[in-house]
XYZ file of C-alpha atoms in Angstrom:
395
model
C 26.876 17.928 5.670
C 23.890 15.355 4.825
C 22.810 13.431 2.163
C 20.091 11.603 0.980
C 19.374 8.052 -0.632
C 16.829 5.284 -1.019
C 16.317 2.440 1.322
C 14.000 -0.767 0.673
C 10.750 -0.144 0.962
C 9.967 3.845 0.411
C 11.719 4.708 3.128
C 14.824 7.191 2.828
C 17.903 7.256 4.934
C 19.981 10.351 5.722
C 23.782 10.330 6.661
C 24.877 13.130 8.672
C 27.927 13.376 10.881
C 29.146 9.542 9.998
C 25.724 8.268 11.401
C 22.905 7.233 8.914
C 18.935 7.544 10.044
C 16.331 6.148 8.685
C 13.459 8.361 7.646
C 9.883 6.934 7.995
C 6.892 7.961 6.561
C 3.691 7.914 8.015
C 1.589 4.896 6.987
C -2.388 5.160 5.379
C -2.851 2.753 8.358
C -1.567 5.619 10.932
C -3.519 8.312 8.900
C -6.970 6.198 9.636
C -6.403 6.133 12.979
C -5.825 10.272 13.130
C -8.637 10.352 11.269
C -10.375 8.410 14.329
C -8.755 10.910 17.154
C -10.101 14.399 15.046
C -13.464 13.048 15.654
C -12.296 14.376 19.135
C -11.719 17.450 17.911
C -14.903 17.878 15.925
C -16.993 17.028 19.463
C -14.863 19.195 21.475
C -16.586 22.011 18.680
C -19.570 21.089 19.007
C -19.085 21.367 22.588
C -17.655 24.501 22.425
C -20.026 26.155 20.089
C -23.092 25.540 22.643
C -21.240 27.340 25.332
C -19.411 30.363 25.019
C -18.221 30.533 28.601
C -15.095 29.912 30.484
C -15.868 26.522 32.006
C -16.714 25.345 29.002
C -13.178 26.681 27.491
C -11.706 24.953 30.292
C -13.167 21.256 29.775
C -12.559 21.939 26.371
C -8.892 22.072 27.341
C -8.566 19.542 29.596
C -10.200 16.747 27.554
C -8.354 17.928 24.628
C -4.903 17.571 26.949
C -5.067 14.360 27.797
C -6.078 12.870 24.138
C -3.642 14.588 23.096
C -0.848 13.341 25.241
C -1.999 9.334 24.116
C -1.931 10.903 20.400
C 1.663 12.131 20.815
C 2.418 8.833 22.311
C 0.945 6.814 19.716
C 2.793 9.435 17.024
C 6.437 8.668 19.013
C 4.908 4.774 18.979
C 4.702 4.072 15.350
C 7.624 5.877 14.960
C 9.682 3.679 16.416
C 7.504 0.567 16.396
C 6.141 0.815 12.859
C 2.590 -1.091 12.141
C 4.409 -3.453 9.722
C 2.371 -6.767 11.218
C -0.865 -8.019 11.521
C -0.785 -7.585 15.732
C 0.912 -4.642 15.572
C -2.147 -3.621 12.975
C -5.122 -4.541 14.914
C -3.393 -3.406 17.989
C -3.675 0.155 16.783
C -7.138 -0.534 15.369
C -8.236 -1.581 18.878
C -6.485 1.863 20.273
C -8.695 3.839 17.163
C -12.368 1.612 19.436
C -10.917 3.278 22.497
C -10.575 7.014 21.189
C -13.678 6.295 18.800
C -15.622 5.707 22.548
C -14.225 8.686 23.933
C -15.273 11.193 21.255
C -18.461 9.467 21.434
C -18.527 10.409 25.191
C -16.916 13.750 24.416
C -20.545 15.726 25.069
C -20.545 14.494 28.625
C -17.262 13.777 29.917
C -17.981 16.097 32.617
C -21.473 14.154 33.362
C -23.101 10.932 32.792
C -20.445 9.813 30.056
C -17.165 10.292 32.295
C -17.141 6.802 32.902
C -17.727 5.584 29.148
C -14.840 8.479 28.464
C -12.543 6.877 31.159
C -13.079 3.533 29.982
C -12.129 4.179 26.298
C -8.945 6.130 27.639
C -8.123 3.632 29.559
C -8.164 1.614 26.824
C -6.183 3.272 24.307
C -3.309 3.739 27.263
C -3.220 -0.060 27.797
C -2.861 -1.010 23.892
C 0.072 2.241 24.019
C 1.656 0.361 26.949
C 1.550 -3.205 25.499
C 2.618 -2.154 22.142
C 6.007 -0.038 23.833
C 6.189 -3.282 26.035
C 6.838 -5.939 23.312
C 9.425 -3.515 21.279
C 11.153 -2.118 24.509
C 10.491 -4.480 27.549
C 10.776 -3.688 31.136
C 12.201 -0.122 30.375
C 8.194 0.704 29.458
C 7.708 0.913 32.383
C 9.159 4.391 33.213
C 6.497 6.178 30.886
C 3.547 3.305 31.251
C 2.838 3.858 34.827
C 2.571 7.661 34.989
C -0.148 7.453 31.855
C -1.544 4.437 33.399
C -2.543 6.165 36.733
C -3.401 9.064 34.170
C -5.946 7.166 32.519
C -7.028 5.675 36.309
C -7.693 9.551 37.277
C -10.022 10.451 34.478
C -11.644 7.225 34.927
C -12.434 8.159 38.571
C -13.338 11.778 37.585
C -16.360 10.162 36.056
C -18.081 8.864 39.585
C -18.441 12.532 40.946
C -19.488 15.974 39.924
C -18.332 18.937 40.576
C -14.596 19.995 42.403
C -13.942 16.033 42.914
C -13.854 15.645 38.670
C -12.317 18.496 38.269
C -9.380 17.534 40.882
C -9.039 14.476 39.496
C -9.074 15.830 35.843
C -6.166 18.053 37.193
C -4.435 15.080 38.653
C -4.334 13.492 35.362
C -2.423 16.217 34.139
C -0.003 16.106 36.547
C 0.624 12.396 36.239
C 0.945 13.526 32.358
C 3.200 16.553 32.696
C 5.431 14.216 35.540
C 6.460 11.405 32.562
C 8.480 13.524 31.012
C 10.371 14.550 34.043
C 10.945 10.753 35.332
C 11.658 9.569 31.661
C 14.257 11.857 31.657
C 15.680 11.004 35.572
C 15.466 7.555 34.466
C 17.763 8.448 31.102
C 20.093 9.783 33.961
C 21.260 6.221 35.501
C 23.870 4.395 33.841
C 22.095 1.146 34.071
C 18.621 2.347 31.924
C 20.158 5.446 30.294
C 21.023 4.054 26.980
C 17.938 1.494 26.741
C 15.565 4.640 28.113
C 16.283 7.943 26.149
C 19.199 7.237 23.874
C 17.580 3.960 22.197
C 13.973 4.800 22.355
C 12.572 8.020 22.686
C 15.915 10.169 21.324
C 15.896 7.641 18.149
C 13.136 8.986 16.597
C 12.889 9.964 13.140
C 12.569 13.653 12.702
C 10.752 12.935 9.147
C 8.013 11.038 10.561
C 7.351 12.814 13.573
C 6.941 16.440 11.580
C 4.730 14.377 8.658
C 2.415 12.730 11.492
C 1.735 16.340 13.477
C 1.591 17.961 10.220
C -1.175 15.605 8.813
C -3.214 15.873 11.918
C -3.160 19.402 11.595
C -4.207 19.713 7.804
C -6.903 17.038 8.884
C -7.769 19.449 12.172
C -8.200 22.376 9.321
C -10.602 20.244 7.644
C -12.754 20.982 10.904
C -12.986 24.376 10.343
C -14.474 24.314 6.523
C -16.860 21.902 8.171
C -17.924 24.119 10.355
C -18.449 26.670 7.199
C -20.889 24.346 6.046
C -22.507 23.733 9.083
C -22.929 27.697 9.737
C -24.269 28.236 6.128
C -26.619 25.149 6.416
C -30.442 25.596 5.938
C -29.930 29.375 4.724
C -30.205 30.726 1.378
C -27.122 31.453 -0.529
C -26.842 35.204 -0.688
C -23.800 37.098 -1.808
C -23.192 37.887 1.553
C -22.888 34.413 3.108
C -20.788 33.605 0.051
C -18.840 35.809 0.579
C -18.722 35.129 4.678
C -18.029 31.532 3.651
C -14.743 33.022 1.770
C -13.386 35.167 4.404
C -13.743 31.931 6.473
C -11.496 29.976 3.965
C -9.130 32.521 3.632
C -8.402 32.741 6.879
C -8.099 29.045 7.502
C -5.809 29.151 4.514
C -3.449 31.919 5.973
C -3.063 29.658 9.729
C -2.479 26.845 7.179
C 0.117 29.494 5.101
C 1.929 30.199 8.110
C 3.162 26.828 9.742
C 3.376 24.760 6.383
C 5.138 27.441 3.908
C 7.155 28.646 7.152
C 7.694 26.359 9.423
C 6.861 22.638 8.350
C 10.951 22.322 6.490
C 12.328 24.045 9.161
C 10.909 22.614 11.988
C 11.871 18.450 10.270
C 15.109 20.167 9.841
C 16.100 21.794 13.504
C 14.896 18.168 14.824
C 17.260 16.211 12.775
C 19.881 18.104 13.670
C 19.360 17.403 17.468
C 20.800 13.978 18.546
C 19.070 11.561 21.811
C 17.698 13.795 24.864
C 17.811 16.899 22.686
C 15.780 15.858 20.060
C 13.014 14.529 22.494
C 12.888 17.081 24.706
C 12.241 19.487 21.496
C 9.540 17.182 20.473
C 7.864 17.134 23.697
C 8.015 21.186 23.727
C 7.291 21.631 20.251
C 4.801 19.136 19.215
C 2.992 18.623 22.309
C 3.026 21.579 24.614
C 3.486 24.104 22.002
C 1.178 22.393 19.577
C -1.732 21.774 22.061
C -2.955 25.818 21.464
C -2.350 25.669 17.795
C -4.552 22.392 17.157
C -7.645 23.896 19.909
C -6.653 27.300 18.173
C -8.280 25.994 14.821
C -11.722 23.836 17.068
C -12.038 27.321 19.122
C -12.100 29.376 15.355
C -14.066 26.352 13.896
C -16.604 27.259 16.389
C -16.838 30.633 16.148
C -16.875 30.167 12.599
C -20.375 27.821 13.257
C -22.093 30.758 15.024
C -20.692 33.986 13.029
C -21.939 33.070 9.821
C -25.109 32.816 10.765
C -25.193 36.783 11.556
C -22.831 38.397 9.284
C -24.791 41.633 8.827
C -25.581 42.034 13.043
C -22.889 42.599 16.299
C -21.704 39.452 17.445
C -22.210 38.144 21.301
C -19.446 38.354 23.265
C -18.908 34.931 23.324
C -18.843 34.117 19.038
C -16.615 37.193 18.596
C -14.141 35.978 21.182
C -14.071 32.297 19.452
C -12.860 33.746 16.095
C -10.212 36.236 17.790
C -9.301 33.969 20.649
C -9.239 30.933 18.393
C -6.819 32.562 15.744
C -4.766 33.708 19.216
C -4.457 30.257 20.403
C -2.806 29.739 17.335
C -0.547 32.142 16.895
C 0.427 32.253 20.789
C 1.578 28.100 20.102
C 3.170 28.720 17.214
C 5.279 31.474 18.615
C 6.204 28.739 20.839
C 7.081 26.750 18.892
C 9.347 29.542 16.465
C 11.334 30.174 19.736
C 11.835 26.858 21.341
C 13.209 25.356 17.536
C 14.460 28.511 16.634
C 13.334 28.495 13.273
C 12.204 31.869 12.141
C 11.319 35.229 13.876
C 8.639 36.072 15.630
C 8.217 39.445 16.108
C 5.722 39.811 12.781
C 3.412 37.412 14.414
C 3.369 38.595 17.839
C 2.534 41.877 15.993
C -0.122 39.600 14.387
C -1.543 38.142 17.647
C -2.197 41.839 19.322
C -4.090 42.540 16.314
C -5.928 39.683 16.006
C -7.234 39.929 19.472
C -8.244 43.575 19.175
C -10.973 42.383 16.061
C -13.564 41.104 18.859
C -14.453 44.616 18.844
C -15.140 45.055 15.449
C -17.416 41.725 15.679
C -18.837 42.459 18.948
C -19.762 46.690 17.715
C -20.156 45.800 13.969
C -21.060 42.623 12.615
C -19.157 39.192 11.953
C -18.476 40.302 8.761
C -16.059 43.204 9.778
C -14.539 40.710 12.479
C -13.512 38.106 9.669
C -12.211 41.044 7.221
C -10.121 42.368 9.918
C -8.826 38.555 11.200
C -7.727 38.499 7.351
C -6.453 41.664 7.232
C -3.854 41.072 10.345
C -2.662 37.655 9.146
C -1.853 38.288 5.510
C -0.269 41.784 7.065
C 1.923 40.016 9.095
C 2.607 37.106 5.902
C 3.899 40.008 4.147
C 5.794 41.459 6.381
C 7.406 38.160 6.520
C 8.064 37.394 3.370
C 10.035 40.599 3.031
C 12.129 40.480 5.771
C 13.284 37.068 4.365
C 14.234 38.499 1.771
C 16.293 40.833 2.756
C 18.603 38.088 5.194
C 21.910 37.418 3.470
């Protein structure tokens, strides 16, 4: 049994169990600086959308990995070391320079800007450290020096070409995918436990953890009717582009249908119910690993979207037909995921959904891109209907 009341300052509290937790929201200060990191996003499109191939694919994942690993940390950051001073303020402004340098060096982190990309990550780790450091003290140290040598790899990926940058890019993730393993080994001795997991990372609040990924994903969204402008731009207005501009929309809207309508509640929900390791070992699965294909899901669509609309009446290549169906995969795949690991809601409708979905690259690649969006919308408001009434009839 929980209930709700007001605490100074907008914030709310909840009581459940005898214990009360305070609910943050996310500050316009912390929605500038997501702002900042899509700008990641949008390059990793634009990097995407001159080369359908799978390398390309690949360093589109990899860079997108390990921003996204300092976002999630600055996301669990602010949620537990809100940006309620003036250092604390520009300290996150300098961290929004450092990501701000390495969307700017997005293009050619695999080339001449690796080093202007490593230097910017390296950056926005150190201010991540610094600001854990002064809120948590020596105990930092258990999740600091994994990102720290991290940020180190990347920056040494960008003195060679070739299989040295991509080992070290693959190091990085190692050193990434290891901090969650030695933050909880750490949470395991008596000495650190209670100062490492229970008072830090498993004190989050659920509220402000589901409002910050769930911003960043309506802002990641906004991508993808940019790219709708950016396909249509410099052609005439016909009916048909209209309407290939719609079909875009509505399927944007139906991704965005399915995780806020759905799964948005349930999700803030399941993770307030979980107490210390529990609740971040959820987070980590559901809002980082799981939510890494549904956020390059969207950029992958975005960028088929770019290419598509520009030949609505004529077959697609191989490569813009499998950005639309792929892209919408990605997404469905992660948020599968993350159905299962919160256990919040079937997914049988949208695995349904993703075998569909992934079966319209024909209809791009032997039609046009017009039949490939109609059928993308066709599958997804199938399977949001098939949804809705098997909700309805639960008890």
């Amino acid at each position: 049994m929980s209930t709700d009341s007001a605490a100074p300052g907008g914030a709310h509290t909840t009581e459940r169990a005898g214990t009360v937790e305070e609910e943050r929201r996310v500050t316009t200060l912390e929605l500038f600086f997501d702002l900042v990191f899509v700008f990641t996003v949008t390059q990793l499109t634009v990097l995407f959308a001159h080369d359908f191939s799978l390398p390309s694919l690949a360093r589109v994942g990899l860079i997108f990995a390990v921003l996204f690993w300092m976002y999630g940390g600055f996301a669990h950051l602010t949620n537990q070391v809100p940006p309620d001073r003036p250092r604390r303020r520009l300290s996150l402004m300098v961290a929004m320079c450092g990501f701000l340098l390495c969307a700017l060096a997005v293009p050619t982190a695999f080339a001449d800007g690796g080093v202007p990309f490593g230097l910017g990550y390296l950056l926005v780790t150190l201010v991540h450290s610094l600001m854990y450091g002064e809120a948590h003290g020596r105990s930092v140290v258990w999740f600091a020096t994994p990102n720290l040598l991290c940020a180190l790899s990347v920056l040494a990926a960008g003195f060679f070409d070739g299989a040295p940058a991509w080992a070290l890019w693959v190091l990085a993730l190692v050193f990434q995918f290891s901090t969650q393993l030695i933050v909880r080994f750490a949470g395991t001795a008596p000495e650190v436990a209670e100062e490492t997991v229970s008072g830090q990372l498993g004190g989050m609040s659920a509220a402000h953890l589901v409002e910050r990924h769930g911003l960043l994903l309506l802002i990641v969204f906004g991508e993808s009717v940019i790219a709708i402008g950016i396909g249509v731009q410099g052609m005439p207005l016909t009916a048909g582009l209209i309407g290939g501009a719609f079909l875009a929309l509505a399927i944007a809207s139906a991704l965005w249908w399915m995780y806020f309508v759905r799964d948005e509640g349930r999700a803030e929900r399941a993770l307030a119910a979980a107490d210390g390791p529990e609740r971040f070992r959820l987070s980590m699965l559901a809002y980082y690993y799981f939510f890494v294909p549904v956020l390059i899901g969207v950029a992958v669509f975005a960028a088929g979207v770019k290419k598509a609309l520009g030949h609505l009446g004529d077959p697609l290549a191989g490569g813009p037909a499998l950005a639309l169906a792929g892209g919408v995969g990605l997404y469905l795949a992660g948020d599968m995921a993350f159905r299962k690991v919160l256990r919040i809601g079937t997914v049988r409708y949208r695995a349904a959904a993703l075998a569909g979905v992934l079966a319209t690259a024909a209809a791009g690649h032997r039609l046009n891109g017009a039949a490939e969006l109609a059928a993308l919308l066709a599958v997804l408001v199938a399977a949001l209907v098939a949804e809705t009434r098997w909700s309805r009839q639960l008890p």
